[in-house]
mmCIF file of C-alpha atoms in Angstrom:
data_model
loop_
_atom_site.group_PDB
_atom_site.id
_atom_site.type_symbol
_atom_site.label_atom_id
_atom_site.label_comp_id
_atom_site.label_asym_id
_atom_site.label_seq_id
_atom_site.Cartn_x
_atom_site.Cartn_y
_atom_site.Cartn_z
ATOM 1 C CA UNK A 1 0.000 0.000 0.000
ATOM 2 C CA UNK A 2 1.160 3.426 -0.521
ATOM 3 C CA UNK A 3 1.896 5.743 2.328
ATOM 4 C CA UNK A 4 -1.337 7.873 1.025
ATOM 5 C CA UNK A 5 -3.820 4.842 0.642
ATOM 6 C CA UNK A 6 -2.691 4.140 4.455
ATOM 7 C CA UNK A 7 -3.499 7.660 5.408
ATOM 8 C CA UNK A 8 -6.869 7.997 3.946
ATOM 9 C CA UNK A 9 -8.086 4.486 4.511
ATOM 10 C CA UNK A 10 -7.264 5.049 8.285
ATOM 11 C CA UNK A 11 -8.989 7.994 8.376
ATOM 12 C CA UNK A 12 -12.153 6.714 6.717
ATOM 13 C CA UNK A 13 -11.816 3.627 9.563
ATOM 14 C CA UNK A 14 -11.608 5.724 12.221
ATOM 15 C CA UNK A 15 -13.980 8.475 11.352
ATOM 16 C CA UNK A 16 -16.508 5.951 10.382
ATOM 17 C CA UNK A 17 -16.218 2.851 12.959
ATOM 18 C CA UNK A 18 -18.729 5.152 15.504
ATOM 19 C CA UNK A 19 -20.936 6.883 13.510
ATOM 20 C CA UNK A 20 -23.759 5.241 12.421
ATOM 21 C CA UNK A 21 -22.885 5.393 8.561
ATOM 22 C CA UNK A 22 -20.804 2.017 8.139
ATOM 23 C CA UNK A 23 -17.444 1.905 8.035
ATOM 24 C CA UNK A 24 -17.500 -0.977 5.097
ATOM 25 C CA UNK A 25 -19.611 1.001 2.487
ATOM 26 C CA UNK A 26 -16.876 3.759 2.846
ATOM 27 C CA UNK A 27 -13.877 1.562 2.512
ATOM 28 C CA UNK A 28 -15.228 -0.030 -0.179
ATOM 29 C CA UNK A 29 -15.464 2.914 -2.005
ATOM 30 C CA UNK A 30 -11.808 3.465 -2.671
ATOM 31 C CA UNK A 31 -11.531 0.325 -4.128
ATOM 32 C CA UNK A 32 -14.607 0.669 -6.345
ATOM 33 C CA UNK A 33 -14.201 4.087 -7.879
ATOM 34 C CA UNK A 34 -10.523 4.781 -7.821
ATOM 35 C CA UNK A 35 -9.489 1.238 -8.305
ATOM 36 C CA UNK A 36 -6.895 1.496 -4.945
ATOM 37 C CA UNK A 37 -5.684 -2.616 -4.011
ATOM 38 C CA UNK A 38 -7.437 -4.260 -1.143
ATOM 39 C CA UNK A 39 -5.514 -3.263 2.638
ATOM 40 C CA UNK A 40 -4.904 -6.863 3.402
ATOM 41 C CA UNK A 41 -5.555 -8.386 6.607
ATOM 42 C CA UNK A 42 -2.201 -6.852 8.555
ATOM 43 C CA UNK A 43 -4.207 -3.601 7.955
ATOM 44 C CA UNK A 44 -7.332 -4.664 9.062
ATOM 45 C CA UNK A 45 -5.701 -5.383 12.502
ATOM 46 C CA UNK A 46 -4.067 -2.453 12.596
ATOM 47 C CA UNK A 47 -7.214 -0.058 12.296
ATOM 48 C CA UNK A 48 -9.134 -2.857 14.734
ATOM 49 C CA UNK A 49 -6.078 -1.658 17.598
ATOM 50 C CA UNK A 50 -6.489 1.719 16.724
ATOM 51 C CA UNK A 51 -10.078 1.889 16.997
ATOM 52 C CA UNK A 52 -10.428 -0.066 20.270
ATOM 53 C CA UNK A 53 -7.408 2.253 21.630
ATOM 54 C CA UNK A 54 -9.870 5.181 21.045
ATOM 55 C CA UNK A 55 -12.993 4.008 22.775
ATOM 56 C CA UNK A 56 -10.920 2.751 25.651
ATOM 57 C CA UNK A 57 -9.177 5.922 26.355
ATOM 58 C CA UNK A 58 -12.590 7.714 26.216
ATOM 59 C CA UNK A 59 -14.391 5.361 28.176
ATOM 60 C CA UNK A 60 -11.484 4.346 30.484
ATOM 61 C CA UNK A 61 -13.323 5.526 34.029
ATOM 62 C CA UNK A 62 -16.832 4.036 32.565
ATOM 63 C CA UNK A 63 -14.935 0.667 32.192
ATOM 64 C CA UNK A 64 -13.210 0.816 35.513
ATOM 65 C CA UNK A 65 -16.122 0.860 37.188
ATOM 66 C CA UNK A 66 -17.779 -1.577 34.852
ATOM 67 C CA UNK A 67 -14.822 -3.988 36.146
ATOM 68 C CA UNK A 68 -15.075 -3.138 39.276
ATOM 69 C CA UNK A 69 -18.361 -3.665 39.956
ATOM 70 C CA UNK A 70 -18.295 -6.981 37.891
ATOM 71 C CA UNK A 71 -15.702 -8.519 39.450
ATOM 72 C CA UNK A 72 -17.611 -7.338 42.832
ATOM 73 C CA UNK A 73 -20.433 -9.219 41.605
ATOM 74 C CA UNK A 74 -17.768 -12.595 40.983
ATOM 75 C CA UNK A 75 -17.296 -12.383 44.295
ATOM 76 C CA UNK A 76 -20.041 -12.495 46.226
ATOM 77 C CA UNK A 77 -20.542 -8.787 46.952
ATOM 78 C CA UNK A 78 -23.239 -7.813 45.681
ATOM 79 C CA UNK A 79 -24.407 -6.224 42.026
ATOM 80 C CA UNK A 80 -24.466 -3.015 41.222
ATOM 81 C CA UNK A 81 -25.910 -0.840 38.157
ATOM 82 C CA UNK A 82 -22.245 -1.213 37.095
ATOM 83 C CA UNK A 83 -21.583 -5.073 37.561
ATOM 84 C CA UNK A 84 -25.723 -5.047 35.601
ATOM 85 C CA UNK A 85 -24.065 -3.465 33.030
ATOM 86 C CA UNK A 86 -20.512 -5.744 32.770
ATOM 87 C CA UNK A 87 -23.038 -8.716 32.672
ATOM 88 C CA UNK A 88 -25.249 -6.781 29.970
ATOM 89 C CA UNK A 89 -22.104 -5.906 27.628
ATOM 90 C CA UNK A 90 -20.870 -10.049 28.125
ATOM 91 C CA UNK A 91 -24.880 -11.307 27.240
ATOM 92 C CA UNK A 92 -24.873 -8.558 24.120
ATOM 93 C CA UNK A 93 -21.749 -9.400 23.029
ATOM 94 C CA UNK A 94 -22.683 -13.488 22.534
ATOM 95 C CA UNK A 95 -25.310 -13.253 19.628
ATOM 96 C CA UNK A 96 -22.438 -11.224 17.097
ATOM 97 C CA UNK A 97 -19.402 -13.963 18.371
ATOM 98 C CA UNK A 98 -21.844 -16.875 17.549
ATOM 99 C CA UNK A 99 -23.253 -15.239 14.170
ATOM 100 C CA UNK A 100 -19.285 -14.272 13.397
ATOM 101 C CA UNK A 101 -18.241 -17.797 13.986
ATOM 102 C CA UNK A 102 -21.328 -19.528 12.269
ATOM 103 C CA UNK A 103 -21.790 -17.288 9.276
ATOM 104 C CA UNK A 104 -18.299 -15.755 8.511
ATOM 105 C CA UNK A 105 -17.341 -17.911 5.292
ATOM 106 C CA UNK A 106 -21.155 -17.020 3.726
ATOM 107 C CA UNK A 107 -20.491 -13.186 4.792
ATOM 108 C CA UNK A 108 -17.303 -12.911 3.461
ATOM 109 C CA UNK A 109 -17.970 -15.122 -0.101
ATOM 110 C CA UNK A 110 -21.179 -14.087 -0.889
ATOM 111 C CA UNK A 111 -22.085 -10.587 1.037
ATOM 112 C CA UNK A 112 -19.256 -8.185 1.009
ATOM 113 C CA UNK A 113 -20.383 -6.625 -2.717
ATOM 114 C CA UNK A 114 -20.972 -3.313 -3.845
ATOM 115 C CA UNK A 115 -24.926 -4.248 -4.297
ATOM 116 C CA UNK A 116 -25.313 -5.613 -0.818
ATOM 117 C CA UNK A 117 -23.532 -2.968 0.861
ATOM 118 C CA UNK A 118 -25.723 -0.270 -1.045
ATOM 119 C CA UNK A 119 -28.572 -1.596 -0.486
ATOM 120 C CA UNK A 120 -27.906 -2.109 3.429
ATOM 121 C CA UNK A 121 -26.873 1.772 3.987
ATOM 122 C CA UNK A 122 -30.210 2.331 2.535
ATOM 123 C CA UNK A 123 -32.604 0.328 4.215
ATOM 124 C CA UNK A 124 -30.719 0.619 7.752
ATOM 125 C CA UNK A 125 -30.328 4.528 6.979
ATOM 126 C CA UNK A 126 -34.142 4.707 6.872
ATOM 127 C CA UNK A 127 -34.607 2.543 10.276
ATOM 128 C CA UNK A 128 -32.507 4.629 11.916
ATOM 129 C CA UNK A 129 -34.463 7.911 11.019
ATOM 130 C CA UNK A 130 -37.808 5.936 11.603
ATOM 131 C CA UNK A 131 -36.214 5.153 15.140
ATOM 132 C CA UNK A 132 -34.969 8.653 15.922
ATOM 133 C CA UNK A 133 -38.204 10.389 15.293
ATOM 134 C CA UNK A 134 -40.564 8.162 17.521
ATOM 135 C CA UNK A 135 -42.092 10.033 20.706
ATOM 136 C CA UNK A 136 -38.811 10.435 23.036
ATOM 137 C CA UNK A 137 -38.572 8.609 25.892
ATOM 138 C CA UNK A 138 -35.547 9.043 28.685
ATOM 139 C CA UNK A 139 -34.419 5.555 29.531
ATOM 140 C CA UNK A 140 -31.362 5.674 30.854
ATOM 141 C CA UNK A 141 -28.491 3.211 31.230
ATOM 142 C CA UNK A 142 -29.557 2.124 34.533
ATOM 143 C CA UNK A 143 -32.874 1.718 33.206
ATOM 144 C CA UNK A 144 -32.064 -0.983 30.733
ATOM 145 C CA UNK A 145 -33.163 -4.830 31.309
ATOM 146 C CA UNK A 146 -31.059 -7.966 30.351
ATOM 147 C CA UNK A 147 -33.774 -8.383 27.301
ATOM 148 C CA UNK A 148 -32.796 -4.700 26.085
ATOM 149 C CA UNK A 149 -29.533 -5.649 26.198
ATOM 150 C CA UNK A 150 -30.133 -8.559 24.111
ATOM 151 C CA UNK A 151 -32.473 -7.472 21.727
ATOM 152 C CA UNK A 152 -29.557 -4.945 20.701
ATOM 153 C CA UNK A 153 -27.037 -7.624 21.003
ATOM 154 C CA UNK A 154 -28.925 -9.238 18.223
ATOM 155 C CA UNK A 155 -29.430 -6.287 16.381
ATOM 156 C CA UNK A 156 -25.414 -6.367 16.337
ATOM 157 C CA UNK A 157 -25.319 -9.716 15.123
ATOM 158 C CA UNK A 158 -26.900 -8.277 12.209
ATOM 159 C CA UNK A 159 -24.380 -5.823 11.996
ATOM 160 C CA UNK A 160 -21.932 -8.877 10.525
ATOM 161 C CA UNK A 161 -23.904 -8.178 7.192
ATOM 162 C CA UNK A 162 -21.465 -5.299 5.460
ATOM 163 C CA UNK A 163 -22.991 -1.968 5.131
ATOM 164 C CA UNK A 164 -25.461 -2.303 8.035
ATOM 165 C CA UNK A 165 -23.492 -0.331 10.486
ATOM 166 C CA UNK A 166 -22.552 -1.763 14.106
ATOM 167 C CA UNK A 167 -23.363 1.253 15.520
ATOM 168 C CA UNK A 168 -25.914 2.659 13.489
ATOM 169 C CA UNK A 169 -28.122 -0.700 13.880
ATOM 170 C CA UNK A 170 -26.981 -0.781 17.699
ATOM 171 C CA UNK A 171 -28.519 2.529 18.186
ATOM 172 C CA UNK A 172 -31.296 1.852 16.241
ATOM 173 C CA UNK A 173 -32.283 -1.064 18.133
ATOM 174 C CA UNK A 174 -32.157 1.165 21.423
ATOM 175 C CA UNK A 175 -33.766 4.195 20.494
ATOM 176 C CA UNK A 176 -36.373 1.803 19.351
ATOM 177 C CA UNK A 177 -36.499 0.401 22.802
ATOM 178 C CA UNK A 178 -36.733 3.797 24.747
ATOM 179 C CA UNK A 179 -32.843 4.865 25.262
ATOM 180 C CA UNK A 180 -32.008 8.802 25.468
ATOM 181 C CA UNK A 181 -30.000 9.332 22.305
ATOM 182 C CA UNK A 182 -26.894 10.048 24.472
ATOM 183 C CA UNK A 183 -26.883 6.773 26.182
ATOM 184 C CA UNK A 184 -28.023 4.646 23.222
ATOM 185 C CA UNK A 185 -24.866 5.986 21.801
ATOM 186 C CA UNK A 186 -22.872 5.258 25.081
ATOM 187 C CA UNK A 187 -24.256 2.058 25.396
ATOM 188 C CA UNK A 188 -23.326 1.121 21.187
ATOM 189 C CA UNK A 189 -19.337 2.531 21.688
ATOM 190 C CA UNK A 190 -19.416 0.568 25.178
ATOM 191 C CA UNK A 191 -20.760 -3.091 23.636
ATOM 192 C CA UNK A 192 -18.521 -2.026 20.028
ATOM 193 C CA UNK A 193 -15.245 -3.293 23.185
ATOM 194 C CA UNK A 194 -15.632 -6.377 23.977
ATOM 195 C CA UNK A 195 -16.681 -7.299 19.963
ATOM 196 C CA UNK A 196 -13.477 -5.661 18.232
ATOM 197 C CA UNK A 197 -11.746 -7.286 20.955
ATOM 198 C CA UNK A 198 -13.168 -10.715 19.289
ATOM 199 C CA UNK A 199 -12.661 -9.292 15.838
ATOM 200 C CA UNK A 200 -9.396 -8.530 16.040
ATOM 201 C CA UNK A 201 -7.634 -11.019 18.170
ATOM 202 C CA UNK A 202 -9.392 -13.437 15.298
ATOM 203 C CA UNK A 203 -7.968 -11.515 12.736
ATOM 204 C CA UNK A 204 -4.755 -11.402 14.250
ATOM 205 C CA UNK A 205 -5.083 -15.140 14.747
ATOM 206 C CA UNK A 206 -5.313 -15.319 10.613
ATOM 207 C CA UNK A 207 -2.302 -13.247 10.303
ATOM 208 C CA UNK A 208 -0.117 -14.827 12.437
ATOM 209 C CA UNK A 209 -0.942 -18.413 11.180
ATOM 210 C CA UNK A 210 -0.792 -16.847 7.129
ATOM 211 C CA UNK A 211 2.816 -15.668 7.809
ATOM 212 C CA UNK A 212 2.185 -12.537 5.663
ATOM 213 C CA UNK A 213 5.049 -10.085 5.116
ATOM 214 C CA UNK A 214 4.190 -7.246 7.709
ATOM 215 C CA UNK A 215 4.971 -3.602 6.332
ATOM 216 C CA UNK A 216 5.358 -1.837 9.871
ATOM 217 C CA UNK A 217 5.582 1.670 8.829
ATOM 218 C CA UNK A 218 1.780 1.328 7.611
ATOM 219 C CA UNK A 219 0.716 -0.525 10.624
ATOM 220 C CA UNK A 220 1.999 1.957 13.238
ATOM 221 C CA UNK A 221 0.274 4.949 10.790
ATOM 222 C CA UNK A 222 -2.876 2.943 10.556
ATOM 223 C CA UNK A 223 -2.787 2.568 14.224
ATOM 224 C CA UNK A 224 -1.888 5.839 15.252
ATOM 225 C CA UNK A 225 -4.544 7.788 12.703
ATOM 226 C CA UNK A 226 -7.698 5.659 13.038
ATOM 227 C CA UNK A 227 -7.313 6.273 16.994
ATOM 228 C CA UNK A 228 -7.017 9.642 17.156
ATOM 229 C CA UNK A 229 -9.724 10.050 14.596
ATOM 230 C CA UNK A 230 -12.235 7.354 15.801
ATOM 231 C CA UNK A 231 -11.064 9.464 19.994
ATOM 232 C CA UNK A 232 -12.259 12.933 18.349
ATOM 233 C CA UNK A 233 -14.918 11.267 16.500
ATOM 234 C CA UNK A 234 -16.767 9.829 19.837
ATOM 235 C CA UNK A 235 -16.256 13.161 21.307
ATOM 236 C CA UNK A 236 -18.069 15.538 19.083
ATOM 237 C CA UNK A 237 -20.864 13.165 18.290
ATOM 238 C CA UNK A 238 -21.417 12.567 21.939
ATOM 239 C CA UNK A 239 -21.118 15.878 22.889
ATOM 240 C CA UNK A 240 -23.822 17.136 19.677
ATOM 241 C CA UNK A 241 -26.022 14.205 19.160
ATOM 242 C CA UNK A 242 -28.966 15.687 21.435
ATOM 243 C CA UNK A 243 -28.695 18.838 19.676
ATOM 244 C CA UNK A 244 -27.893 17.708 15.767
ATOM 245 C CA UNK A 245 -29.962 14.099 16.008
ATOM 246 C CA UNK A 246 -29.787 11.401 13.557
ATOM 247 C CA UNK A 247 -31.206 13.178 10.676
ATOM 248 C CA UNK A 248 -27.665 14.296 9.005
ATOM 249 C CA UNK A 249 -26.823 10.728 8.820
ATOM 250 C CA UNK A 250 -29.481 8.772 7.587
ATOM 251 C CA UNK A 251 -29.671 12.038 4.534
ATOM 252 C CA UNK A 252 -25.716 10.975 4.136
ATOM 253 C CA UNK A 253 -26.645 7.185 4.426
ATOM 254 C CA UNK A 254 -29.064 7.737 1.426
ATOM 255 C CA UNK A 255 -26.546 9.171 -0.667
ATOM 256 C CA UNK A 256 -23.954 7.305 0.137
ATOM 257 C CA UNK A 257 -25.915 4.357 -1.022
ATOM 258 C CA UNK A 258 -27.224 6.097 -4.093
ATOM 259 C CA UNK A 259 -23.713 6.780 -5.000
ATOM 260 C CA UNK A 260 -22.362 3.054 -4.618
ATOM 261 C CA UNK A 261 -25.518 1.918 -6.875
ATOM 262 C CA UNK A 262 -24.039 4.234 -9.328
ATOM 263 C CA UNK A 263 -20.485 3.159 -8.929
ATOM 264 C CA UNK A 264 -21.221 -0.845 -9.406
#
């Protein structure tokens, strides 16, 4: 890969992995319209570490005290909204590692084309504005239930299909079940951990056992850039979501999808 196809394929990793606009229709699109070669698998890991750097810095205290609490629970001590919610994020988490395991082969032969991905950022873009402008409610994270947390869990599953979104459909799914947009969001970046753990550490597996040639200098860019991205990225959408609400990116999801139509 060139230095620049590192650069801007980071970028589009990072700035896309926690917005609710799929991070797979956009690196596709390189590929598609300007013909750039595929990032291989090294890079793939690379943007996984970089993106799970970001949303553990950001959420470091929120998963201290989801650890604590959990491993207070382990013990004996009691549970607490905290140790509710390290049990939540482990129950969520199971439906996507089973569907990944299952299902990857199929995905990855048969559902990772330009058609497929179009046609998810469409029809996931307009769920997520049907979602976003049902009566508000103000469920909180302490609010949820083990069944919300599974019902999005699934939802993620479904997020295996390319184009979907993992945290657009995540978000969906819990502003469809009475989450504030703010903690919807929270609760998406939180559950996105222990899942790009899985990801990664299985595509790290694959590139260890492959023995591919490693080109270092793009690894430590494609690390470095998708984190600081995907870490500035969490911020301002956290910080605006109340105020700017899903409607910019379902419009964007629309056109995006349009646009890869067009390109096929």
């Amino acid at each position: 890969m060139d230095l620049i196809h590192v650069v801007v394929l980071a970028l589009i990793q990072g700035i896309t992995e926690f917005l609710p606009i799929s991070s797979s229709a956009h690196l596709i699109l390189p590929k598609e319209i300007l013909g750039w070669p595929d990032q291989g698998l090294a890079f793939d890991v690379a943007v996984h570490v970089g993106t799970l750097t970001a949303v553990a810095v950001y959420f470091r205290k929120d998963i201290g005290k989801i650890i604590v609490g959990w491993l207070a629970s382990l013990s004996g001590r009691g549970t607490d909204e905290n140790g509710r919610l390290g049990w939540y994020l482990i129950a969520a988490t199971i439906p996507a590692a089973l569907f990944g395991l299952i299902f990857d082969d199929l995905i990855e032969t048969h559902l990772r084309s330009t058609n497929v991905i179009a046609t998810t950022t469409l029809v996931f873009g307009v769920l997520l504005w049907v979602a976003d402008r049902k009566p508000a409610e103000s469920k909180q994270l302490r609010d949820i239930a083990l069944s919300t947390a599974m019902i999005i869990g699934l939802a993620q599953a479904v997020a295996l299909i390319p184009g979907t979104s993992r945290s657009g459909i995540t978000i969906t799914a819990a502003l469809f079940l009475g989450l504030c947009r703010t903690d919807a969001a929270r609760f998406s970046f939180l559950l996105s951990i222990p899942v790009i753990v899985l990801s990664g550490g299985y595509k790290g597996l694959q590139l260890v056992l492959s023995a591919t040639a490693v080109d270092w200098l793009a690894i430590g860019v494609g690390i470095a850039l998708s984190a600081i991205s995907a870490y500035i990225c969490i911020h301002y959408f956290l910080n605006f979501i109340n105020r700017i609400g899903m409607l910019p990116f379902v419009i964007y999801r629309l056109l995006l999808g349009v646009l890869l139509f067009i390109a096929v």
